[in-house]
PDB file of C-alpha atoms and ligand atoms in Angstrom:
ATOM      1  CA  MET A 261      -0.005   0.014  -0.024  1.00  0.00           C
ATOM      2  CA  ASN A 262       1.223   3.439  -0.811  1.00  0.00           C
ATOM      3  CA  GLY A 263       1.673   5.547   2.327  1.00  0.00           C
ATOM      4  CA  PRO A 264      -0.673   8.523   2.298  1.00  0.00           C
ATOM      5  CA  HIS A 265       1.314  10.070   5.151  1.00  0.00           C
ATOM      6  CA  ASP A 266       4.672   9.910   3.331  1.00  0.00           C
ATOM      7  CA  THR A 267       6.633  13.136   3.745  1.00  0.00           C
ATOM      8  CA  GLY A 268       5.661  15.645   1.118  1.00  0.00           C
ATOM      9  CA  ALA A 269       2.339  14.055   0.184  1.00  0.00           C
ATOM     10  CA  ALA A 270      -0.233  16.580  -0.925  1.00  0.00           C
ATOM     11  CA  ARG A 271      -3.045  17.327   1.540  1.00  0.00           C
ATOM     12  CA  ILE A 272      -6.591  17.261   0.202  1.00  0.00           C
ATOM     13  CA  VAL A 273      -9.778  18.175   2.134  1.00  0.00           C
ATOM     14  CA  VAL A 274     -13.027  16.437   1.041  1.00  0.00           C
ATOM     15  CA  LEU A 275     -16.481  17.621   2.038  1.00  0.00           C
ATOM     16  CA  GLY A 276     -19.039  15.012   1.178  1.00  0.00           C
ATOM     17  CA  SER A 277     -21.461  12.192   1.780  1.00  0.00           C
ATOM     18  CA  LEU A 278     -20.994   8.888   3.474  1.00  0.00           C
ATOM     19  CA  ASN A 279     -23.387   6.094   2.564  1.00  0.00           C
ATOM     20  CA  MET A 280     -23.756   2.456   3.271  1.00  0.00           C
ATOM     21  CA  ASP A 281     -24.518   1.003  -0.167  1.00  0.00           C
ATOM     22  CA  LEU A 282     -27.051  -1.802  -0.269  1.00  0.00           C
ATOM     23  CA  VAL A 283     -25.952  -3.387  -3.544  1.00  0.00           C
ATOM     24  CA  LEU A 284     -28.460  -5.549  -5.380  1.00  0.00           C
ATOM     25  CA  ARG A 285     -27.063  -7.614  -8.283  1.00  0.00           C
ATOM     26  CA  VAL A 286     -29.914  -8.113 -10.818  1.00  0.00           C
ATOM     27  CA  PRO A 287     -30.037  -9.565 -14.300  1.00  0.00           C
ATOM     28  CA  HIS A 288     -31.626  -6.361 -15.595  1.00  0.00           C
ATOM     29  CA  ALA A 289     -33.327  -3.250 -14.137  1.00  0.00           C
ATOM     30  CA  PRO A 290     -36.945  -4.170 -13.301  1.00  0.00           C
ATOM     31  CA  ALA A 291     -39.630  -2.367 -15.330  1.00  0.00           C
ATOM     32  CA  ALA A 292     -42.536  -0.656 -13.590  1.00  0.00           C
ATOM     33  CA  GLY A 293     -44.794  -3.341 -12.146  1.00  0.00           C
ATOM     34  CA  GLU A 294     -42.241  -6.108 -12.651  1.00  0.00           C
ATOM     35  CA  THR A 295     -41.084  -8.359  -9.803  1.00  0.00           C
ATOM     36  CA  LEU A 296     -37.585  -9.636 -10.385  1.00  0.00           C
ATOM     37  CA  GLN A 297     -35.463 -12.272  -8.664  1.00  0.00           C
ATOM     38  CA  GLY A 298     -32.081 -10.722  -7.785  1.00  0.00           C
ATOM     39  CA  ARG A 299     -28.773 -12.542  -7.563  1.00  0.00           C
ATOM     40  CA  SER A 300     -27.361 -11.118  -4.270  1.00  0.00           C
ATOM     41  CA  MET A 301     -27.446  -8.264  -1.775  1.00  0.00           C
ATOM     42  CA  THR A 302     -24.298  -6.920  -0.120  1.00  0.00           C
ATOM     43  CA  ARG A 303     -23.519  -3.931   2.144  1.00  0.00           C
ATOM     44  CA  ILE A 304     -20.502  -1.969   0.873  1.00  0.00           C
ATOM     45  CA  PRO A 305     -19.040   1.387   2.040  1.00  0.00           C
ATOM     46  CA  GLY A 306     -19.805   4.151  -0.380  1.00  0.00           C
ATOM     47  CA  GLY A 307     -21.069   7.725  -0.751  1.00  0.00           C
ATOM     48  CA  LYS A 308     -19.489  10.153  -3.146  1.00  0.00           C
ATOM     49  CA  GLY A 309     -17.586  11.998  -0.433  1.00  0.00           C
ATOM     50  CA  GLY A 310     -16.234   8.797   1.123  1.00  0.00           C
ATOM     51  CA  ASN A 311     -15.388   7.313  -2.265  1.00  0.00           C
ATOM     52  CA  GLN A 312     -13.539  10.439  -3.419  1.00  0.00           C
ATOM     53  CA  ALA A 313     -11.635  10.588  -0.105  1.00  0.00           C
ATOM     54  CA  VAL A 314     -10.606   6.928  -0.530  1.00  0.00           C
ATOM     55  CA  SER A 315      -9.482   7.563  -4.125  1.00  0.00           C
ATOM     56  CA  CYS A 316      -7.351  10.522  -3.019  1.00  0.00           C
ATOM     57  CA  ALA A 317      -5.813   8.487  -0.156  1.00  0.00           C
ATOM     58  CA  ARG A 318      -5.042   5.455  -2.392  1.00  0.00           C
ATOM     59  CA  GLN A 319      -3.302   7.811  -4.822  1.00  0.00           C
ATOM     60  CA  GLY A 320      -1.019   8.957  -1.988  1.00  0.00           C
ATOM     61  CA  ALA A 321      -2.567  12.116  -0.628  1.00  0.00           C
ATOM     62  CA  ARG A 322      -3.107  12.954   3.043  1.00  0.00           C
ATOM     63  CA  VAL A 323      -6.869  13.331   3.287  1.00  0.00           C
ATOM     64  CA  THR A 324      -9.128  15.144   5.771  1.00  0.00           C
ATOM     65  CA  LEU A 325     -12.778  14.334   5.408  1.00  0.00           C
ATOM     66  CA  VAL A 326     -15.643  16.538   6.603  1.00  0.00           C
ATOM     67  CA  GLY A 327     -19.048  14.842   6.766  1.00  0.00           C
ATOM     68  CA  CYS A 328     -21.642  13.262   9.034  1.00  0.00           C
ATOM     69  CA  VAL A 329     -22.788   9.742   9.896  1.00  0.00           C
ATOM     70  CA  GLY A 330     -25.526   8.547  12.203  1.00  0.00           C
ATOM     71  CA  ALA A 331     -24.701   7.188  15.708  1.00  0.00           C
ATOM     72  CA  ASP A 332     -25.313   3.598  14.491  1.00  0.00           C
ATOM     73  CA  ALA A 333     -23.628   0.441  13.260  1.00  0.00           C
ATOM     74  CA  ASP A 334     -23.460   1.618   9.637  1.00  0.00           C
ATOM     75  CA  GLY A 335     -21.761   4.895  10.707  1.00  0.00           C
ATOM     76  CA  GLU A 336     -19.227   2.861  12.744  1.00  0.00           C
ATOM     77  CA  ALA A 337     -18.533   0.572   9.829  1.00  0.00           C
ATOM     78  CA  LEU A 338     -18.022   3.492   7.405  1.00  0.00           C
ATOM     79  CA  LEU A 339     -15.592   5.252   9.771  1.00  0.00           C
ATOM     80  CA  LEU A 340     -13.642   2.044  10.337  1.00  0.00           C
ATOM     81  CA  ALA A 341     -13.213   1.548   6.581  1.00  0.00           C
ATOM     82  CA  LEU A 342     -12.041   5.150   6.135  1.00  0.00           C
ATOM     83  CA  ARG A 343      -9.532   4.826   8.956  1.00  0.00           C
ATOM     84  CA  GLU A 344      -8.125   1.718   7.271  1.00  0.00           C
ATOM     85  CA  ASP A 345      -7.225   4.043   4.378  1.00  0.00           C
ATOM     86  CA  ARG A 346      -5.609   6.422   6.885  1.00  0.00           C
ATOM     87  CA  ILE A 347      -8.121   9.148   6.207  1.00  0.00           C
ATOM     88  CA  ASP A 348      -8.449  11.757   8.961  1.00  0.00           C
ATOM     89  CA  VAL A 349     -12.087  11.435  10.085  1.00  0.00           C
ATOM     90  CA  ALA A 350     -11.859  13.715  13.118  1.00  0.00           C
ATOM     91  CA  ALA A 351     -14.124  16.238  11.328  1.00  0.00           C
ATOM     92  CA  VAL A 352     -16.808  13.639  10.513  1.00  0.00           C
ATOM     93  CA  ARG A 353     -19.671  14.267  12.946  1.00  0.00           C
ATOM     94  CA  SER A 354     -21.719  11.493  14.480  1.00  0.00           C
ATOM     95  CA  ASP A 355     -25.335  12.655  14.810  1.00  0.00           C
ATOM     96  CA  ALA A 356     -27.764  10.795  17.013  1.00  0.00           C
ATOM     97  CA  THR A 357     -30.805  12.411  15.382  1.00  0.00           C
ATOM     98  CA  ALA A 358     -30.519  10.770  11.920  1.00  0.00           C
ATOM     99  CA  PRO A 359     -29.505   7.393  10.515  1.00  0.00           C
ATOM    100  CA  THR A 360     -26.354   7.008   8.438  1.00  0.00           C
ATOM    101  CA  GLY A 361     -26.954   7.738   4.745  1.00  0.00           C
ATOM    102  CA  THR A 362     -27.989   4.763   2.616  1.00  0.00           C
ATOM    103  CA  ALA A 363     -27.811   4.126  -1.121  1.00  0.00           C
ATOM    104  CA  LEU A 364     -29.746   1.446  -2.891  1.00  0.00           C
ATOM    105  CA  VAL A 365     -27.472   0.473  -5.763  1.00  0.00           C
ATOM    106  CA  MET A 366     -28.925  -1.825  -8.383  1.00  0.00           C
ATOM    107  CA  VAL A 367     -26.242  -3.280 -10.671  1.00  0.00           C
ATOM    108  CA  ASP A 368     -27.291  -5.247 -13.801  1.00  0.00           C
ATOM    109  CA  ASP A 369     -25.431  -7.875 -15.758  1.00  0.00           C
ATOM    110  CA  THR A 370     -23.802  -5.275 -17.986  1.00  0.00           C
ATOM    111  CA  GLY A 371     -22.284  -3.536 -14.939  1.00  0.00           C
ATOM    112  CA  GLN A 372     -24.480  -0.455 -15.262  1.00  0.00           C
ATOM    113  CA  ASN A 373     -26.047   0.876 -12.046  1.00  0.00           C
ATOM    114  CA  ARG A 374     -29.115   2.707 -10.877  1.00  0.00           C
ATOM    115  CA  ILE A 375     -28.803   4.439  -7.486  1.00  0.00           C
ATOM    116  CA  VAL A 376     -31.345   5.899  -5.008  1.00  0.00           C
ATOM    117  CA  VAL A 377     -29.804   7.742  -2.064  1.00  0.00           C
ATOM    118  CA  ILE A 378     -31.532   8.353   1.275  1.00  0.00           C
ATOM    119  CA  PRO A 379     -29.317  11.164   2.699  1.00  0.00           C
ATOM    120  CA  GLY A 380     -30.019  10.617   6.433  1.00  0.00           C
ATOM    121  CA  ALA A 381     -27.151  12.117   8.460  1.00  0.00           C
ATOM    122  CA  ASN A 382     -25.502  13.563   5.326  1.00  0.00           C
ATOM    123  CA  ALA A 383     -28.058  16.382   5.621  1.00  0.00           C
ATOM    124  CA  HIS A 384     -26.204  17.445   8.844  1.00  0.00           C
ATOM    125  CA  ALA A 385     -22.681  17.575   7.439  1.00  0.00           C
ATOM    126  CA  ASP A 386     -21.437  20.917   8.761  1.00  0.00           C
ATOM    127  CA  ALA A 387     -18.399  22.962   9.824  1.00  0.00           C
ATOM    128  CA  ASP A 388     -18.239  26.655  10.801  1.00  0.00           C
ATOM    129  CA  ASP A 389     -15.973  29.243   9.180  1.00  0.00           C
ATOM    130  CA  ALA A 390     -13.228  28.859  11.821  1.00  0.00           C
ATOM    131  CA  ALA A 391     -13.159  25.111  11.355  1.00  0.00           C
ATOM    132  CA  TRP A 392     -12.973  25.504   7.580  1.00  0.00           C
ATOM    133  CA  ALA A 393     -10.102  27.940   7.898  1.00  0.00           C
ATOM    134  CA  ALA A 394      -8.199  25.426  10.007  1.00  0.00           C
ATOM    135  CA  HIS A 395      -9.015  22.443   7.724  1.00  0.00           C
ATOM    136  CA  LEU A 396      -8.038  24.304   4.522  1.00  0.00           C
ATOM    137  CA  GLN A 397      -4.758  25.772   5.772  1.00  0.00           C
ATOM    138  CA  SER A 398      -1.925  24.336   3.602  1.00  0.00           C
ATOM    139  CA  ALA A 399      -4.334  22.056   1.666  1.00  0.00           C
ATOM    140  CA  ALA A 400      -3.775  21.728  -2.050  1.00  0.00           C
ATOM    141  CA  PHE A 401      -7.456  21.177  -2.926  1.00  0.00           C
ATOM    142  CA  LEU A 402     -10.944  21.230  -1.476  1.00  0.00           C
ATOM    143  CA  VAL A 403     -12.868  18.461  -3.232  1.00  0.00           C
ATOM    144  CA  THR A 404     -16.666  18.485  -2.921  1.00  0.00           C
ATOM    145  CA  GLN A 405     -19.902  17.306  -4.559  1.00  0.00           C
ATOM    146  CA  PHE A 406     -23.639  17.826  -4.092  1.00  0.00           C
ATOM    147  CA  GLU A 407     -24.676  14.965  -1.836  1.00  0.00           C
ATOM    148  CA  THR A 408     -24.373  17.234   1.210  1.00  0.00           C
ATOM    149  CA  PRO A 409     -26.539  20.380   1.521  1.00  0.00           C
ATOM    150  CA  TRP A 410     -25.765  23.274  -0.822  1.00  0.00           C
ATOM    151  CA  PRO A 411     -25.405  25.878   1.944  1.00  0.00           C
ATOM    152  CA  GLN A 412     -22.581  23.836   3.472  1.00  0.00           C
ATOM    153  CA  VAL A 413     -20.962  23.239   0.081  1.00  0.00           C
ATOM    154  CA  LEU A 414     -21.090  26.950  -0.608  1.00  0.00           C
ATOM    155  CA  ARG A 415     -19.640  27.817   2.801  1.00  0.00           C
ATOM    156  CA  ALA A 416     -16.738  25.440   2.146  1.00  0.00           C
ATOM    157  CA  ILE A 417     -16.085  26.849  -1.325  1.00  0.00           C
ATOM    158  CA  GLU A 418     -16.067  30.426  -0.009  1.00  0.00           C
ATOM    159  CA  ALA A 419     -13.738  29.425   2.861  1.00  0.00           C
ATOM    160  CA  ALA A 420     -11.422  27.832   0.254  1.00  0.00           C
ATOM    161  CA  GLY A 421     -11.365  31.132  -1.610  1.00  0.00           C
ATOM    162  CA  ARG A 422     -10.293  32.949   1.537  1.00  0.00           C
ATOM    163  CA  ALA A 423      -7.653  30.309   2.289  1.00  0.00           C
ATOM    164  CA  ARG A 424      -6.356  30.441  -1.340  1.00  0.00           C
ATOM    165  CA  CYS A 425      -7.052  26.722  -1.588  1.00  0.00           C
ATOM    166  CA  LYS A 426      -8.111  25.452  -5.031  1.00  0.00           C
ATOM    167  CA  VAL A 427     -11.563  24.011  -5.398  1.00  0.00           C
ATOM    168  CA  LEU A 428     -12.341  20.823  -7.403  1.00  0.00           C
ATOM    169  CA  LEU A 429     -16.113  20.609  -7.760  1.00  0.00           C
ATOM    170  CA  ASN A 430     -18.095  17.541  -8.888  1.00  0.00           C
ATOM    171  CA  PRO A 431     -21.714  18.861  -9.060  1.00  0.00           C
ATOM    172  CA  SER A 432     -23.302  15.419  -8.591  1.00  0.00           C
ATOM    173  CA  PRO A 433     -26.195  14.745  -8.198  1.00  0.00           C
ATOM    174  CA  VAL A 434     -26.747  17.783 -10.322  1.00  0.00           C
ATOM    175  CA  ARG A 435     -28.741  20.780  -9.137  1.00  0.00           C
ATOM    176  CA  VAL A 436     -29.073  24.140 -10.821  1.00  0.00           C
ATOM    177  CA  LEU A 437     -27.080  26.738  -8.978  1.00  0.00           C
ATOM    178  CA  ASP A 438     -28.650  29.896  -7.667  1.00  0.00           C
ATOM    179  CA  LEU A 439     -25.400  31.703  -7.192  1.00  0.00           C
ATOM    180  CA  PRO A 440     -22.546  32.510  -9.587  1.00  0.00           C
ATOM    181  CA  VAL A 441     -19.858  30.323  -7.988  1.00  0.00           C
ATOM    182  CA  TRP A 442     -18.072  29.471 -11.203  1.00  0.00           C
ATOM    183  CA  PRO A 443     -15.198  31.953 -10.697  1.00  0.00           C
ATOM    184  CA  LEU A 444     -14.434  30.227  -7.347  1.00  0.00           C
ATOM    185  CA  ILE A 445     -13.936  26.839  -9.018  1.00  0.00           C
ATOM    186  CA  ASP A 446     -10.488  25.864 -10.241  1.00  0.00           C
ATOM    187  CA  THR A 447     -11.390  22.484 -11.677  1.00  0.00           C
ATOM    188  CA  LEU A 448     -14.890  21.294 -12.579  1.00  0.00           C
ATOM    189  CA  VAL A 449     -15.615  17.605 -13.275  1.00  0.00           C
ATOM    190  CA  VAL A 450     -18.970  16.868 -14.855  1.00  0.00           C
ATOM    191  CA  ASN A 451     -20.504  13.987 -16.704  1.00  0.00           C
ATOM    192  CA  GLU A 452     -22.475  14.636 -19.857  1.00  0.00           C
ATOM    193  CA  ILE A 453     -25.829  14.898 -18.054  1.00  0.00           C
ATOM    194  CA  GLU A 454     -24.425  17.365 -15.496  1.00  0.00           C
ATOM    195  CA  ALA A 455     -22.682  19.378 -18.216  1.00  0.00           C
ATOM    196  CA  THR A 456     -25.903  19.655 -20.211  1.00  0.00           C
ATOM    197  CA  THR A 457     -28.130  20.472 -17.180  1.00  0.00           C
ATOM    198  CA  LEU A 458     -25.806  23.242 -15.945  1.00  0.00           C
ATOM    199  CA  SER A 459     -24.736  24.823 -19.271  1.00  0.00           C
ATOM    200  CA  GLY A 460     -27.814  24.062 -21.410  1.00  0.00           C
ATOM    201  CA  ILE A 461     -25.468  22.723 -24.070  1.00  0.00           C
ATOM    202  CA  PRO A 462     -25.874  19.098 -25.289  1.00  0.00           C
ATOM    203  CA  SER A 463     -22.699  17.203 -24.259  1.00  0.00           C
ATOM    204  CA  GLY A 464     -23.046  13.696 -25.661  1.00  0.00           C
ATOM    205  CA  SER A 465     -20.119  13.757 -28.102  1.00  0.00           C
ATOM    206  CA  PRO A 466     -16.524  14.951 -27.513  1.00  0.00           C
ATOM    207  CA  ALA A 467     -17.116  17.958 -29.797  1.00  0.00           C
ATOM    208  CA  GLU A 468     -20.281  18.934 -27.908  1.00  0.00           C
ATOM    209  CA  ALA A 469     -18.529  18.395 -24.559  1.00  0.00           C
ATOM    210  CA  ALA A 470     -15.805  20.784 -25.700  1.00  0.00           C
ATOM    211  CA  LEU A 471     -18.480  23.466 -26.275  1.00  0.00           C
ATOM    212  CA  ALA A 472     -20.038  22.883 -22.865  1.00  0.00           C
ATOM    213  CA  GLY A 473     -16.601  23.079 -21.290  1.00  0.00           C
ATOM    214  CA  ALA A 474     -15.994  26.392 -23.055  1.00  0.00           C
ATOM    215  CA  TRP A 475     -19.296  27.672 -21.573  1.00  0.00           C
ATOM    216  CA  PHE A 476     -18.082  26.917 -17.993  1.00  0.00           C
ATOM    217  CA  ARG A 477     -14.744  28.611 -18.742  1.00  0.00           C
ATOM    218  CA  ASP A 478     -16.541  31.653 -20.101  1.00  0.00           C
ATOM    219  CA  HIS A 479     -18.352  31.769 -16.751  1.00  0.00           C
ATOM    220  CA  GLY A 480     -15.126  31.707 -14.736  1.00  0.00           C
ATOM    221  CA  VAL A 481     -14.012  28.067 -14.195  1.00  0.00           C
ATOM    222  CA  THR A 482     -10.285  27.603 -14.872  1.00  0.00           C
ATOM    223  CA  ARG A 483     -10.277  23.934 -16.006  1.00  0.00           C
ATOM    224  CA  VAL A 484     -13.118  21.622 -16.982  1.00  0.00           C
ATOM    225  CA  VAL A 485     -13.314  17.882 -17.508  1.00  0.00           C
ATOM    226  CA  VAL A 486     -16.414  16.425 -19.130  1.00  0.00           C
ATOM    227  CA  THR A 487     -16.426  12.653 -18.551  1.00  0.00           C
ATOM    228  CA  LEU A 488     -18.025  10.473 -21.227  1.00  0.00           C
ATOM    229  CA  GLY A 489     -17.970   7.007 -19.670  1.00  0.00           C
ATOM    230  CA  ALA A 490     -16.545   4.412 -22.074  1.00  0.00           C
ATOM    231  CA  ARG A 491     -15.628   7.173 -24.521  1.00  0.00           C
ATOM    232  CA  GLY A 492     -13.165   8.736 -22.041  1.00  0.00           C
ATOM    233  CA  ALA A 493     -13.125  12.430 -21.173  1.00  0.00           C
ATOM    234  CA  VAL A 494     -12.672  15.835 -22.653  1.00  0.00           C
ATOM    235  CA  ALA A 495     -10.261  18.293 -20.985  1.00  0.00           C
ATOM    236  CA  ILE A 496     -10.863  21.978 -21.539  1.00  0.00           C
ATOM    237  CA  ASP A 497      -8.531  24.795 -20.399  1.00  0.00           C
ATOM    238  CA  ALA A 498      -7.040  28.006 -21.721  1.00  0.00           C
ATOM    239  CA  ALA A 499      -5.153  26.022 -24.395  1.00  0.00           C
ATOM    240  CA  GLY A 500      -8.396  24.548 -25.856  1.00  0.00           C
ATOM    241  CA  ALA A 501     -10.061  21.130 -25.716  1.00  0.00           C
ATOM    242  CA  ARG A 502      -8.536  17.632 -25.969  1.00  0.00           C
ATOM    243  CA  HIS A 503     -10.372  14.327 -26.134  1.00  0.00           C
ATOM    244  CA  HIS A 504      -8.769  11.524 -24.081  1.00  0.00           C
ATOM    245  CA  PRO A 505     -10.273   8.117 -25.007  1.00  0.00           C
ATOM    246  CA  ALA A 506     -10.626   5.369 -22.460  1.00  0.00           C
ATOM    247  CA  PRO A 507      -9.051   1.880 -22.713  1.00  0.00           C
ATOM    248  CA  HIS A 508     -11.482  -0.916 -23.429  1.00  0.00           C
ATOM    249  CA  VAL A 509     -12.242  -3.009 -20.280  1.00  0.00           C
ATOM    250  CA  GLN A 510     -14.965  -5.445 -19.333  1.00  0.00           C
ATOM    251  CA  ALA A 511     -17.346  -3.589 -16.961  1.00  0.00           C
ATOM    252  CA  VAL A 512     -18.311  -5.564 -13.844  1.00  0.00           C
ATOM    253  CA  ASP A 513     -19.754  -2.578 -11.895  1.00  0.00           C
ATOM    254  CA  THR A 514     -19.444   1.109 -12.839  1.00  0.00           C
ATOM    255  CA  THR A 515     -20.233   2.317  -9.291  1.00  0.00           C
ATOM    256  CA  ALA A 516     -17.653   4.857  -8.054  1.00  0.00           C
ATOM    257  CA  ALA A 517     -15.888   5.138 -11.394  1.00  0.00           C
ATOM    258  CA  GLY A 518     -16.488   8.910 -11.429  1.00  0.00           C
ATOM    259  CA  ASP A 519     -15.300   9.198  -7.815  1.00  0.00           C
ATOM    260  CA  THR A 520     -12.213   7.193  -8.613  1.00  0.00           C
ATOM    261  CA  PHE A 521     -11.447   9.431 -11.627  1.00  0.00           C
ATOM    262  CA  LEU A 522     -11.854  12.507  -9.526  1.00  0.00           C
ATOM    263  CA  GLY A 523      -9.534  11.385  -6.709  1.00  0.00           C
ATOM    264  CA  ALA A 524      -6.777  10.384  -9.136  1.00  0.00           C
ATOM    265  CA  LEU A 525      -7.170  13.691 -11.008  1.00  0.00           C
ATOM    266  CA  ALA A 526      -7.066  15.742  -7.794  1.00  0.00           C
ATOM    267  CA  VAL A 527      -3.923  14.084  -6.499  1.00  0.00           C
ATOM    268  CA  ALA A 528      -2.103  14.288  -9.829  1.00  0.00           C
ATOM    269  CA  LEU A 529      -2.940  18.028 -10.087  1.00  0.00           C
ATOM    270  CA  ALA A 530      -1.841  18.582  -6.460  1.00  0.00           C
ATOM    271  CA  ASP A 531       1.441  16.828  -7.381  1.00  0.00           C
ATOM    272  CA  ASP A 532       1.919  19.278 -10.250  1.00  0.00           C
ATOM    273  CA  ALA A 533       1.168  16.906 -13.133  1.00  0.00           C
ATOM    274  CA  SER A 534      -0.017  18.565 -16.290  1.00  0.00           C
ATOM    275  CA  PHE A 535      -3.789  18.760 -16.754  1.00  0.00           C
ATOM    276  CA  ASP A 536      -3.600  16.205 -19.595  1.00  0.00           C
ATOM    277  CA  GLU A 537      -1.441  13.753 -17.580  1.00  0.00           C
ATOM    278  CA  ALA A 538      -3.863  14.118 -14.644  1.00  0.00           C
ATOM    279  CA  VAL A 539      -6.883  13.355 -16.856  1.00  0.00           C
ATOM    280  CA  ARG A 540      -5.157  10.285 -18.369  1.00  0.00           C
ATOM    281  CA  LEU A 541      -4.324   9.028 -14.893  1.00  0.00           C
ATOM    282  CA  GLY A 542      -7.962   9.527 -13.816  1.00  0.00           C
ATOM    283  CA  ILE A 543      -9.150   7.568 -16.856  1.00  0.00           C
ATOM    284  CA  ARG A 544      -6.846   4.689 -16.063  1.00  0.00           C
ATOM    285  CA  ALA A 545      -7.923   4.608 -12.412  1.00  0.00           C
ATOM    286  CA  ALA A 546     -11.622   4.650 -13.440  1.00  0.00           C
ATOM    287  CA  ALA A 547     -11.051   1.878 -15.963  1.00  0.00           C
ATOM    288  CA  LEU A 548      -9.592  -0.321 -13.215  1.00  0.00           C
ATOM    289  CA  CYS A 549     -12.427   0.552 -10.848  1.00  0.00           C
ATOM    290  CA  ILE A 550     -15.120  -0.739 -13.117  1.00  0.00           C
ATOM    291  CA  THR A 551     -13.517  -4.187 -13.400  1.00  0.00           C
ATOM    292  CA  GLN A 552     -14.248  -4.788  -9.718  1.00  0.00           C
ATOM    293  CA  PRO A 553     -17.588  -4.868  -7.829  1.00  0.00           C
ATOM    294  CA  GLY A 554     -18.673  -2.333  -5.208  1.00  0.00           C
ATOM    295  CA  ALA A 555     -17.772   1.273  -4.453  1.00  0.00           C
ATOM    296  CA  GLN A 556     -14.824   1.624  -2.052  1.00  0.00           C
ATOM    297  CA  PRO A 557     -13.407  -1.913  -2.471  1.00  0.00           C
ATOM    298  CA  SER A 558     -13.080  -1.308  -6.249  1.00  0.00           C
ATOM    299  CA  ILE A 559     -10.980   1.904  -5.965  1.00  0.00           C
ATOM    300  CA  PRO A 560      -7.387   1.127  -7.112  1.00  0.00           C
ATOM    301  CA  PHE A 561      -4.132   2.017  -5.365  1.00  0.00           C
ATOM    302  CA  ARG A 562      -1.489   4.187  -7.028  1.00  0.00           C
ATOM    303  CA  GLU A 563       0.802   1.301  -7.967  1.00  0.00           C
ATOM    304  CA  ALA A 564      -1.985  -0.517  -9.806  1.00  0.00           C
ATOM    305  CA  VAL A 565      -2.915   2.644 -11.726  1.00  0.00           C
ATOM    306  CA  LEU A 566       0.690   3.417 -12.704  1.00  0.00           C
ATOM    307  CA  SER A 567       1.297  -0.107 -13.955  1.00  0.00           C
ATOM    308  CA  SER A 568      -1.946  -0.369 -15.873  1.00  0.00           C
ATOM    309  CA  ARG A 569      -2.363  -0.060 -19.622  1.00  0.00           C
ATOM    310  CA  LEU A 570      -2.157   3.393 -21.111  1.00  0.00           C
ATOM    311  CA  PRO A 571      -5.321   4.734 -22.725  1.00  0.00           C
ATOM    312  CA  PRO A 572      -4.891   5.566 -26.425  1.00  0.00           C
ATOM    313  CA  ASP A 573      -3.485   8.968 -27.346  1.00  0.00           C
ATOM    314  CA  TRP A 574      -5.577  12.067 -26.998  1.00  0.00           C
ATOM    315  CA  THR A 575      -6.651  14.231 -29.898  1.00  0.00           C
ATOM    316  CA  LEU A 576      -7.155  17.947 -30.243  1.00  0.00           C
ATOM    317  CA  LEU A 577     -10.766  19.036 -30.784  1.00  0.00           C
TER     318      LEU A 577
HETATM  319  O1  RIB B1513     -20.800   7.709  -6.869  1.00  0.00           O
HETATM  320  C1  RIB B1513     -21.210   6.443  -6.378  1.00  0.00           C
HETATM  321  C2  RIB B1513     -21.897   6.629  -5.040  1.00  0.00           C
HETATM  322  O2  RIB B1513     -23.091   7.314  -5.228  1.00  0.00           O
HETATM  323  C3  RIB B1513     -22.307   5.370  -4.333  1.00  0.00           C
HETATM  324  O3  RIB B1513     -21.327   4.799  -3.542  1.00  0.00           O
HETATM  325  C4  RIB B1513     -23.567   5.772  -3.629  1.00  0.00           C
HETATM  326  O4  RIB B1513     -23.394   5.782  -2.199  1.00  0.00           O
HETATM  327  C5  RIB B1513     -23.910   7.161  -4.130  1.00  0.00           C
HETATM  328  O5  RIB B1513     -23.583   8.160  -3.259  1.00  0.00           O
END
């Protein structure tokens, strides 16, 4: 295992959700009114915040996680798993008034998933301005998503601005923003649905994704990645747009692929890799993730990512 506390490792702060994933393996997604016999049910640590923290830690960063679990067995199990990855969970609150977040994850025989999240204690993830100032001091990135309440996400983003800490935002599950936060975002990672919802620009092809990325940049974001699943990702910055294809792998379970990508990207950027190198590393990490079942157990370590097959070359758009 790579040591996240090695001298010189970048420090990354993650604000986000912690869920116990109830994973149902099913032959196909049931239609309305259909009763289906599933193959198995397992309980696996997940949640976008937890998954992204684990991905950062397994890529070698020192990680501080801010979140909230319930005072129950699922909360204990999630914290135990995070500690095994040497993630600092001192800022994860335990709240006796709400159960730990739960996600019902249905995975079909093609590896595609459908997820329903019951937020539970994630709705109480919280830190005040003084705590944020302390967490963000000397951090390379604040990484956050939308599975915790928007007011708390916004408070963290504004605190990062004051602390001169770069923000990597993954607006998932997507919500339309009521405030112009784009100039506060260094790196935005969106899938095609999120890109289209937020920009109003169709983003299904690499060329369309490049246009959506340009829209975010026009609104103040420094760098944008539009992820396109099996078709790889498009990186957009001041130099233009590049399409990075993904290597072909057999998908077992796509859960946490986006979170894995994001963690690998964040750590590579924090370690001063070029934007394109960081995107290619993220694609390799995500490709490995989908060959294994479950969220956090499927997130690869740095050595596995570095020794994995290179995706094909990128092309200018
Ligand atoms: O991104 C995957 C995650 O989304 C799952 O682990 C589930 O908990 C939901 O938050």
